[in-house]
CSV table of C-alpha atoms in Angstrom, one decimal:
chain,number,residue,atom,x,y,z
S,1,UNK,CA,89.8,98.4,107.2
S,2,UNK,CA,91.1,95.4,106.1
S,3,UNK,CA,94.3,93.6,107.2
S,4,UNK,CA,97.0,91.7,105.3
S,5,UNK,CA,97.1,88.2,107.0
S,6,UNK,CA,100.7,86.7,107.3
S,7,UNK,CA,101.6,83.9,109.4
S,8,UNK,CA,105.2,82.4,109.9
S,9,UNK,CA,106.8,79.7,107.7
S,10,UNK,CA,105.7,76.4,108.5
S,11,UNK,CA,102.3,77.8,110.5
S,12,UNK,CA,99.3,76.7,108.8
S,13,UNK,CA,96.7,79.4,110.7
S,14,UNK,CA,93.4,79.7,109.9
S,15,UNK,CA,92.8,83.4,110.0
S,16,UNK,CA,89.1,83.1,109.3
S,17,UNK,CA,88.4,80.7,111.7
S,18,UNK,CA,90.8,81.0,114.6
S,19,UNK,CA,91.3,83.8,117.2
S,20,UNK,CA,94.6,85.0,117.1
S,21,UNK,CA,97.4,83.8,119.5
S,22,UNK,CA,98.0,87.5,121.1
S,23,UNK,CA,100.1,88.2,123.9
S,24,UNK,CA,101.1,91.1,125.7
S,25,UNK,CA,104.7,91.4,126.6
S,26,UNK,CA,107.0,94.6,127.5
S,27,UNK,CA,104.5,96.9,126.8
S,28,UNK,CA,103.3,95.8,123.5
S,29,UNK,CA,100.7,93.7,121.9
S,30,UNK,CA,101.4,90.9,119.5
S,31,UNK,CA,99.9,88.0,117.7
S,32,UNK,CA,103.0,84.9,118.2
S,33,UNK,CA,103.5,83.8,115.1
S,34,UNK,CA,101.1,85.9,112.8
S,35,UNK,CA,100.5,89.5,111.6
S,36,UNK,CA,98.3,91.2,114.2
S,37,UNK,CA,95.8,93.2,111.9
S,38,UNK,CA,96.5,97.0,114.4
S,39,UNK,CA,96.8,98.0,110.7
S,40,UNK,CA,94.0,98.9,110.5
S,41,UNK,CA,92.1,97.3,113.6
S,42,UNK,CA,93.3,100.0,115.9
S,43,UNK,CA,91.7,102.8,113.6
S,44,UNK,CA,88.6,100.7,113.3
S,45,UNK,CA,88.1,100.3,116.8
S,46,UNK,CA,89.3,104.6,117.9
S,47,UNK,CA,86.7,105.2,115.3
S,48,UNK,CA,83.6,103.0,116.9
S,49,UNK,CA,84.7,104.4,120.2
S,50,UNK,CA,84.5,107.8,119.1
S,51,UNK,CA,80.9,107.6,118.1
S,52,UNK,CA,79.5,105.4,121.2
S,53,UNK,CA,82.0,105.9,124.1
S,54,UNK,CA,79.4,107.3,126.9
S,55,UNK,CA,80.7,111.2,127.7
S,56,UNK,CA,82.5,112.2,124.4
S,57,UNK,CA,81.3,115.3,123.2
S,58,UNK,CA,81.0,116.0,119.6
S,59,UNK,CA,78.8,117.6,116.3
S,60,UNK,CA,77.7,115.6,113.5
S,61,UNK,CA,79.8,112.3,112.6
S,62,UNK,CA,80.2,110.2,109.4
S,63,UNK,CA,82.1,106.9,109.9
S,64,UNK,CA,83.6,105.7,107.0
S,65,UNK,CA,84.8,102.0,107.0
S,66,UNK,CA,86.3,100.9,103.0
S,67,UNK,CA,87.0,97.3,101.8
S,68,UNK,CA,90.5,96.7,99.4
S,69,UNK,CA,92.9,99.4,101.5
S,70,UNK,CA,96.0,96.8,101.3
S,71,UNK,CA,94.8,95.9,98.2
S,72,UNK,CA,93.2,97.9,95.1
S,73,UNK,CA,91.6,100.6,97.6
S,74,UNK,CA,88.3,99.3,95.6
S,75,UNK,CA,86.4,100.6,98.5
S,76,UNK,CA,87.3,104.3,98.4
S,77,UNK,CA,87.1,104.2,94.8
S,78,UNK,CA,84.0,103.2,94.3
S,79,UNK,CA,82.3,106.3,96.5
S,80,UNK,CA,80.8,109.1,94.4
S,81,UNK,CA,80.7,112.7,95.1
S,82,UNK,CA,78.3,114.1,97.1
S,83,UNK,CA,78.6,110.8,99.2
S,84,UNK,CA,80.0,112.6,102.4
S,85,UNK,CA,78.9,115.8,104.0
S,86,UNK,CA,81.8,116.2,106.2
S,87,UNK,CA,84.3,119.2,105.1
S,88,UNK,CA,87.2,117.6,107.9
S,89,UNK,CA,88.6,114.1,107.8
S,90,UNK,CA,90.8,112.2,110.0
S,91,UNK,CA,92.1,108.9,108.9
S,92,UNK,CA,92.9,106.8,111.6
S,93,UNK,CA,95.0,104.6,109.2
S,94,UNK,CA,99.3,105.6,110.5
S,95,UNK,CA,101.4,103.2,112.0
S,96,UNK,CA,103.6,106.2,114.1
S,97,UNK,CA,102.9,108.5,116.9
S,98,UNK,CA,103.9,112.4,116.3
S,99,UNK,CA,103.6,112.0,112.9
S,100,UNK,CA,100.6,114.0,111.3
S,101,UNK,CA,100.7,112.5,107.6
S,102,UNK,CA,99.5,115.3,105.2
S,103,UNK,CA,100.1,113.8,102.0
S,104,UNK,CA,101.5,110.5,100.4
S,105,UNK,CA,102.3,108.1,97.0
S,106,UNK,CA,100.1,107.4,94.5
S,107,UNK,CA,100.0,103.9,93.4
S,108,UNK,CA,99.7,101.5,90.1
S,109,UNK,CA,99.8,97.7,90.2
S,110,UNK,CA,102.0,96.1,87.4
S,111,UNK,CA,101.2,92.3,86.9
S,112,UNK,CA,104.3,90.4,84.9
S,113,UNK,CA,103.2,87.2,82.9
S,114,UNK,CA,105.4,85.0,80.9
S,115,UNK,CA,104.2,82.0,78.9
S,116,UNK,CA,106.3,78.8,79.6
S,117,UNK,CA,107.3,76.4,77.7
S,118,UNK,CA,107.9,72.6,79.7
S,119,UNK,CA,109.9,69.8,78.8
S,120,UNK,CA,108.8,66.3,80.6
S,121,UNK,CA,111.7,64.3,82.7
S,122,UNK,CA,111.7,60.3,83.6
S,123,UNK,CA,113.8,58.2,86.0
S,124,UNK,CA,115.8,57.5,82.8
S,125,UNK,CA,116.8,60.4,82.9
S,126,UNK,CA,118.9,60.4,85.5
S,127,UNK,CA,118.0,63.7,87.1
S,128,UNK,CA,117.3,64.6,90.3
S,129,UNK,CA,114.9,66.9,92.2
S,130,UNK,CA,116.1,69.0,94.5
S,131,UNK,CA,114.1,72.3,96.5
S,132,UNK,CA,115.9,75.7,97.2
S,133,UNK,CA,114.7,77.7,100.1
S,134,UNK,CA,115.6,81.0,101.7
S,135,UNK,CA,113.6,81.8,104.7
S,136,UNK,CA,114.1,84.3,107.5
S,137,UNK,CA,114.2,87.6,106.0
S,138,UNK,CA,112.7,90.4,107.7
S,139,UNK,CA,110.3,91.5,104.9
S,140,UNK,CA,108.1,94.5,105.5
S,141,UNK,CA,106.0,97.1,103.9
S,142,UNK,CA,106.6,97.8,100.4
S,143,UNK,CA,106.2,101.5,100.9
S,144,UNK,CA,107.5,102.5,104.6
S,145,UNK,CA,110.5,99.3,104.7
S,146,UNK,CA,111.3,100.1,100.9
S,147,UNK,CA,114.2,101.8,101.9
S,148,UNK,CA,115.9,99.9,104.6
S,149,UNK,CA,117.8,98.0,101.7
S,150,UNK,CA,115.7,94.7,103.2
S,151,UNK,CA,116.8,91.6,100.8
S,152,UNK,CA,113.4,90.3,98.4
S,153,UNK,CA,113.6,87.0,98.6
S,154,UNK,CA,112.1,86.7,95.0
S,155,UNK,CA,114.8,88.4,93.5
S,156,UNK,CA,117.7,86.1,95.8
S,157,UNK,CA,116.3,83.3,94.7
S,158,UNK,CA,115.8,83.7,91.3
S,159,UNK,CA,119.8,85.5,91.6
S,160,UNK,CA,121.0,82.0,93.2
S,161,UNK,CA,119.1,80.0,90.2
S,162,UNK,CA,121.3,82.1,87.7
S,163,UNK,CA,124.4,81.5,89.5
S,164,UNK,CA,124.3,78.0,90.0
S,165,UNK,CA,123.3,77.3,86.3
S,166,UNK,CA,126.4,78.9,85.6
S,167,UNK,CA,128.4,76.2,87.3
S,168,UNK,CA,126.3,73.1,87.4
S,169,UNK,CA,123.5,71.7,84.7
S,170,UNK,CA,120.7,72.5,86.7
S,171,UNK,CA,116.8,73.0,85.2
S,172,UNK,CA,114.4,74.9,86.8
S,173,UNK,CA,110.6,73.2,87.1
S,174,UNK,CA,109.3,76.2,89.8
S,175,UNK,CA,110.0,79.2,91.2
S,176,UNK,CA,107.4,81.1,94.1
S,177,UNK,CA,107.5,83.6,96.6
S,178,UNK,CA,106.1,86.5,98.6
S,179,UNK,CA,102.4,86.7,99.2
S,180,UNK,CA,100.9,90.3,98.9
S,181,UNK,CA,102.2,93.0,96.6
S,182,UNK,CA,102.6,95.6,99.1
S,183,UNK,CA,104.6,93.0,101.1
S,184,UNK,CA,108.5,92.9,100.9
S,185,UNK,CA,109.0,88.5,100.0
S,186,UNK,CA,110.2,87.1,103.0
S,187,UNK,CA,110.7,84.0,101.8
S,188,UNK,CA,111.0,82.3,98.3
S,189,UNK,CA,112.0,78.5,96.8
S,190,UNK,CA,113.0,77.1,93.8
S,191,UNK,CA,112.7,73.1,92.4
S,192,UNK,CA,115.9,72.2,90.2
S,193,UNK,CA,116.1,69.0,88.1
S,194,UNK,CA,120.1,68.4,88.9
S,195,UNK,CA,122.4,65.3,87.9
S,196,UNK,CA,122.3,63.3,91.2
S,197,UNK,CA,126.1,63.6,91.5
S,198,UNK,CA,125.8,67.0,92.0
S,199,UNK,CA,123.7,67.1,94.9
S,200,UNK,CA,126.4,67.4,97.2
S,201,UNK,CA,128.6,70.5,94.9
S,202,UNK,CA,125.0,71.7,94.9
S,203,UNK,CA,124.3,72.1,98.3
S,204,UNK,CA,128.1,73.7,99.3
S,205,UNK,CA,127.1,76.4,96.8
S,206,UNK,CA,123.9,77.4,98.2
S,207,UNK,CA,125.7,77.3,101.9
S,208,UNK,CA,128.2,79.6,100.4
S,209,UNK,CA,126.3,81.9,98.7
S,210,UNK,CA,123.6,82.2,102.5
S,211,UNK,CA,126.8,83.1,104.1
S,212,UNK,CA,128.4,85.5,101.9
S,213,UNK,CA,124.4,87.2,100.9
S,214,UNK,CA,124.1,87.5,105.2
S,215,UNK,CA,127.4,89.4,105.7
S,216,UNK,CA,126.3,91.6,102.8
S,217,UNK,CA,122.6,91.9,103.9
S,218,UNK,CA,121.5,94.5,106.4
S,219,UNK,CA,121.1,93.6,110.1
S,220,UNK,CA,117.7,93.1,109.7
S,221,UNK,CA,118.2,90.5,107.2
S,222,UNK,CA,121.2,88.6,108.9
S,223,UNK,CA,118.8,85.8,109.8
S,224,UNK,CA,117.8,84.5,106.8
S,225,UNK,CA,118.0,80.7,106.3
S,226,UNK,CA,119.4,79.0,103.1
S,227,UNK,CA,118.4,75.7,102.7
S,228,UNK,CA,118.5,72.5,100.0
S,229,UNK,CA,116.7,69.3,100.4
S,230,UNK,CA,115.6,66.3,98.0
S,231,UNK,CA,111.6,66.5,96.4
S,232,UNK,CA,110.2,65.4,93.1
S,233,UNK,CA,109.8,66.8,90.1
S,234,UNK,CA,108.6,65.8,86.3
S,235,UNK,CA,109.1,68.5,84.4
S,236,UNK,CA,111.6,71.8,83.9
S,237,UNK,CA,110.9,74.8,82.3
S,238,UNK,CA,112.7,75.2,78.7
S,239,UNK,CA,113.2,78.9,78.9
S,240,UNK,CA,114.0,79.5,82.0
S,241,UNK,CA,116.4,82.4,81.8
S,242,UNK,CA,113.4,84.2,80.6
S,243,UNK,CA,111.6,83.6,84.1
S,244,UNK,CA,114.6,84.3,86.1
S,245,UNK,CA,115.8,87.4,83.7
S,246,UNK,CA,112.5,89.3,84.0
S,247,UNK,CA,112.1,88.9,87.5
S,248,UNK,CA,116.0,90.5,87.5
S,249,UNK,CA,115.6,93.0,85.1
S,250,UNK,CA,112.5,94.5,86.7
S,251,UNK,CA,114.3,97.6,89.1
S,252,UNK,CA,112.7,96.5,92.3
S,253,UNK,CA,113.3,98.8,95.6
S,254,UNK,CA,113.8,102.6,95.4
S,255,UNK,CA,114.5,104.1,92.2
S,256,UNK,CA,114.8,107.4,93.3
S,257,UNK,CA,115.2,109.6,96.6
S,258,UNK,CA,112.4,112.9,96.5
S,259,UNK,CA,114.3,116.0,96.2
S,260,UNK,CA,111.6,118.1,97.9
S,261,UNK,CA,111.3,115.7,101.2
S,262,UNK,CA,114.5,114.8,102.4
S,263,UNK,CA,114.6,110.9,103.2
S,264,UNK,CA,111.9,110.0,101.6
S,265,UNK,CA,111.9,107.6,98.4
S,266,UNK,CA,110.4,109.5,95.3
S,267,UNK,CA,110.0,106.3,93.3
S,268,UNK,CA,109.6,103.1,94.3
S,269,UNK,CA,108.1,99.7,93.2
S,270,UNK,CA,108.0,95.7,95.1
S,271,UNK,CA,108.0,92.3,93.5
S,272,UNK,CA,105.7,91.4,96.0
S,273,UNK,CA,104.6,87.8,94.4
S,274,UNK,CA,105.9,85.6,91.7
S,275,UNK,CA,104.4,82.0,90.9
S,276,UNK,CA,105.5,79.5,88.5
S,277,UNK,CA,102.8,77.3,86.7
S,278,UNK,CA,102.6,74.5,84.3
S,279,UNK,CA,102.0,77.0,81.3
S,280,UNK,CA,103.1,80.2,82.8
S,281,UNK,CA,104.5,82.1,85.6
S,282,UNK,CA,102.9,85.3,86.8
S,283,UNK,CA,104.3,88.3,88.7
S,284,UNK,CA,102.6,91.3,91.0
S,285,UNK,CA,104.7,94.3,91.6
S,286,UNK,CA,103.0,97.5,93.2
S,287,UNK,CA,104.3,100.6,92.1
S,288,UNK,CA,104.8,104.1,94.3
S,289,UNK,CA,105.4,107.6,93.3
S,290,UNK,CA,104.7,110.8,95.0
S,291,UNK,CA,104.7,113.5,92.6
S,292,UNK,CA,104.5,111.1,89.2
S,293,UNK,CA,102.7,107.9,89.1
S,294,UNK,CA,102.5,107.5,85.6
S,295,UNK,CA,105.9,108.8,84.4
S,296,UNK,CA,107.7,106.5,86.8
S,297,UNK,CA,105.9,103.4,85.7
S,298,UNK,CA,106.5,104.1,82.5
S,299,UNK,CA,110.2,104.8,82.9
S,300,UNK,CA,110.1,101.3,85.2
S,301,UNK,CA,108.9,100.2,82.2
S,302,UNK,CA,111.4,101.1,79.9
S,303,UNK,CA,114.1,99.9,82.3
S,304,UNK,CA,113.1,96.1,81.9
S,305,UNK,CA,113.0,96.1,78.3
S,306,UNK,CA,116.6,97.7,78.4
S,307,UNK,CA,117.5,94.7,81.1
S,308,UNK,CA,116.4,92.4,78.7
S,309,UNK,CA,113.4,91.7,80.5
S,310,UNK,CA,110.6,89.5,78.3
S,311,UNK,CA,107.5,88.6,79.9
S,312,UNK,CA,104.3,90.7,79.3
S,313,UNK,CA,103.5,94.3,81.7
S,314,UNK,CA,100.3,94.8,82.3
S,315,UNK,CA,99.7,98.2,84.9
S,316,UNK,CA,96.2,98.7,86.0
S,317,UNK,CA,94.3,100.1,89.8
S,318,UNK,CA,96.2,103.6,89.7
S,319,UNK,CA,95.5,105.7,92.2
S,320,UNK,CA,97.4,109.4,92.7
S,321,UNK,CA,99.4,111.3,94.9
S,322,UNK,CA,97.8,113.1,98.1
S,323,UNK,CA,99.2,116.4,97.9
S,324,UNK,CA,99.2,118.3,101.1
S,325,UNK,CA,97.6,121.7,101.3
S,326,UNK,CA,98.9,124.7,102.9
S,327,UNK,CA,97.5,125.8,106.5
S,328,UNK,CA,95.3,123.2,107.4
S,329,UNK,CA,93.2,123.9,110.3
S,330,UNK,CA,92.4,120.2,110.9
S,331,UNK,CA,96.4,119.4,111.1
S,332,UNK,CA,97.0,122.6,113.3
S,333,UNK,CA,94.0,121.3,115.8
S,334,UNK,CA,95.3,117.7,115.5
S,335,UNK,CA,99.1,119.0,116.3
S,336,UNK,CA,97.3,121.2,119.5
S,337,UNK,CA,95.6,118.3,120.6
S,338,UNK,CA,98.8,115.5,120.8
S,339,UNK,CA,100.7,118.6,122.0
S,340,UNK,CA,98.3,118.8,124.9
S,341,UNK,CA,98.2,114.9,125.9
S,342,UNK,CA,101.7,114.6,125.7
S,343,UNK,CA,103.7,118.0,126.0
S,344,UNK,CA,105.9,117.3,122.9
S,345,UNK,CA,105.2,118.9,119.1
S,346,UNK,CA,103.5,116.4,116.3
S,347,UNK,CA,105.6,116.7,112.9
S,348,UNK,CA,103.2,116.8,109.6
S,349,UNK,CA,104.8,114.7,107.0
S,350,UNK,CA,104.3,113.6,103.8
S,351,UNK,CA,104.9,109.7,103.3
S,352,UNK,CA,106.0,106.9,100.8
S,353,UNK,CA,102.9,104.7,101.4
S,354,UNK,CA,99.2,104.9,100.1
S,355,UNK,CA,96.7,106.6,102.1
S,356,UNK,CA,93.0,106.3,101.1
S,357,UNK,CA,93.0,109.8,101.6
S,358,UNK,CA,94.9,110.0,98.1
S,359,UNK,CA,91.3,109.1,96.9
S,360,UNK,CA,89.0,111.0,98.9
S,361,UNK,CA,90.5,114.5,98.5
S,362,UNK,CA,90.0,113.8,95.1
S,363,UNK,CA,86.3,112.4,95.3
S,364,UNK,CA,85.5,115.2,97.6
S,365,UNK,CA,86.1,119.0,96.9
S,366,UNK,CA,88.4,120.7,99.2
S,367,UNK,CA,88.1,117.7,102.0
S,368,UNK,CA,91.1,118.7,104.7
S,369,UNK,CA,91.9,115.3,105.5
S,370,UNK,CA,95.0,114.2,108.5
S,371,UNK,CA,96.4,111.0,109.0
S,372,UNK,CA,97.1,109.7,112.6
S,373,UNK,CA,97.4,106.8,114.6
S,374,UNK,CA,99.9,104.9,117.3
S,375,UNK,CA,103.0,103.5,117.0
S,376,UNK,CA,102.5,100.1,114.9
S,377,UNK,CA,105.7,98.2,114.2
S,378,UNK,CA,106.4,95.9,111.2
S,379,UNK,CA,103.0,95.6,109.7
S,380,UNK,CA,102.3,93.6,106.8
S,381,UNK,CA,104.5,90.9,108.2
S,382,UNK,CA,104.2,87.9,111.2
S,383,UNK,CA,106.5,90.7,113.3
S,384,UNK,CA,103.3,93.2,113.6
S,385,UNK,CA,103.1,94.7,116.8
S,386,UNK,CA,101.6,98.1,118.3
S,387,UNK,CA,103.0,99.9,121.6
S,388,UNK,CA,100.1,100.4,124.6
S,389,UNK,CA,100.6,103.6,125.8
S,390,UNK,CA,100.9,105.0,122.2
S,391,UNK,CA,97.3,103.6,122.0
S,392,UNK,CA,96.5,105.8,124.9
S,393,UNK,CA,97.8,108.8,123.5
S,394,UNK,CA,96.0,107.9,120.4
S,395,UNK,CA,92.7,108.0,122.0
S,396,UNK,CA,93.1,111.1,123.9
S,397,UNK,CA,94.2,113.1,121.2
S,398,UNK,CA,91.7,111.9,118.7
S,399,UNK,CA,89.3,112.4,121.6
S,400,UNK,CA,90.4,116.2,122.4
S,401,UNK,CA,90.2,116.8,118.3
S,402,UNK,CA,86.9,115.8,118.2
S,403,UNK,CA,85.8,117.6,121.1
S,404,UNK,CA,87.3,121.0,120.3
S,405,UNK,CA,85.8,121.0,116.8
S,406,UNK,CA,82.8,120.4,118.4
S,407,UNK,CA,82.9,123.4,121.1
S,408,UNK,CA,84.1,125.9,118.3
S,409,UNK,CA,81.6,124.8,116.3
S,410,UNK,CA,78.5,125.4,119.3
């Protein structure tokens, strides 16, 4: 039930104090400027609707409502069997309308950390500071946007470090980016200690490099902003081709496409965060698989070490795959019911995301569990916006569902 807060570069918001800014424009809702929380707000509120809307007809119903979903699905995990007396569940948790999810990825977080060794710089020196941002990329969800070939700004920037120490003397005191794990980096910077005469060859590169990484990027990339400007720094980091080479060698984006579902990643894992500090820098990469969790992270594993990759793996908060059973009646009555709202056919799918239901079908025997929802559009970003008259159809499907079970069930 929780959301992953995200606000535009350069907007300071205070998402536990301030209402959001939401408008309503051309049919959809939005917050201007921030990430709009539909994911999972819109579930949360279908499902206290459900159980108090005046009218609605229906049997027993158990309301579950979990803490961690974006993050370690801590919530789900922690329930025990025996917890929930309901053989049916439909998670309201799906960012796209017609699609009846059925199964999805497993998960496994894998946390990078590399010791760093500092060197201190004075005026005498001779050195100057300078900041390296990129900005503007689209970013996304780590499991549904994984495969749209969207740029990580963690791996750019730490590619444009590489480069330009390869034609100027340039020492790296900091490297950041991204903020969530499950978040494609949208934007990343880097502080270089440069000889001041540089500054200007230093600043053509970068302006180079943003023009020839847009005309390669994808559209939804062809934005992004390259920048250099003048800050301070005291220190660089000695082994710095160590920070920059494991965040390279890790294989970010898809590693492979599923040969049983046709379009849909198999393999996948996100550099979601990377900060440098005074003693070390630390990493948080989330990994996805949907038929081999383990396997895959250990191969991803393997991969880094061959790359020449350094710093320390630590995986840990695995969770499996949901694997979709055959002839589910709850899917069939969801599929009759959308079909009746809107006179066109719901698909069932299997998806490269996490669903809590990955969890709960394991926590509770034979639970026949569908996934359903709206259409949401780029959640997990500032971009987050859901359609209004999908949120119609939402409700009167989930209503019908609810219903019917309850009249066959008289």
């Amino acid at each position: 039930t929780d959301i992953v807060a995200v606000a535009r570069e350069g907007f300071d918001f205070d998402f536990l104090h301030t209402p959001l800014p939401v408008r309503i424009e051309n049919g959809v809702i939005f917050s201007d400027g921030t990430s709009l929380g539909a994911d999972d707000g819109i579930g949360v509120a279908a499902a206290l609707a459900a159980a108090t809307v005046p009218g609605l007809i229906h049997g027993p119903l158990e309301l579950l409502f979990t803490t961690g979903e974006e993050t370690t699905m801590e919530g789900a995990s922690a329930l025990k069997p025996g917890c929930l007396k309901s053989k049916y569940l439909l998670n309201l948790d799906n960012e796209t309308e017609g699609l009846a999810v059925v199964g999805c990825a497993g998960g496994i977080n894998a946390d990078l950390r590399l010791n760093l060794r500092r060197a201190s710089v004075s005026q005498a020196d001779g050195l100057a500071a300078v900041k390296v941002r990129i900005s503007g990329l689209k970013g996304g969800h780590s499991g549904e946007d994984i495969d749209k070939k969207r740029i990580n700004a963690v791996r750019c920037i730490a590619g444009l470090v590489r480069s330009l120490s390869e034609k100027f003397d340039v020492k790296l005191s900091d490297l950041s980016g991204g903020k969530f794990k499950n978040a494609i980096p949208s934007s990343a910077e880097a502080v270089l200690l440069i000889k001041g005469a540089d500054f200007a060859g230093v600043a053509d590169f970068i302006r180079e490099s943003g023009e020839r990484i847009r005309a390669g990027a994808s559209e939804d990339d062809r934005n992004a902003v390259f920048e250099v400007g003048r800050t301070e720094a005291d220190s660089y980091i000695e082994n710095a081709d160590e920070l920059t080479g494991s965040i390279l060698a890790w294989p970010d984006g898809v590693l492979r496409m599923s040969v049983k579902y046709q379009g849909l990643p198999e393999d996948s894992s996100n550099l979601g965060v990377l900060r440098s500090h005074d003693s070390y820098a630390e990493g948080s990469i989330l990994i996805r698989s949907n038929t081999h969790l383990d396997e895959a992270a250990a191969e991803m594993k393997e991969i880094f070490k061959k790359n020449g990759g350094t710093a320390e793996v630590t995986l840990s908060g695995a969770y499996y795959p949901w694997v979709p059973i055959a002839s589910s009646p709850l899917t069939a009555a969801v599929q009759s019911s959308f079909r009746k709202v809107t006179g066109r056919d719901m698909r069932a799918a299997v998806i490269h995301a996490g669903v809590e239901c990955a969890l709960l079908t394991r926590i509770v025997p034979d639970l026949d569990a569908v996934s359903f929802g709206p259409d949401a559009l780029d959640i997990h970003s500032e971009h987050e916006r859901i359609s209004l008259e999908t949120i119609d159809r939402f409700w009167l499907t989930l209503k019908d569902v609810i219903e019917t079970f309850a009249e066959a069930n008289k």
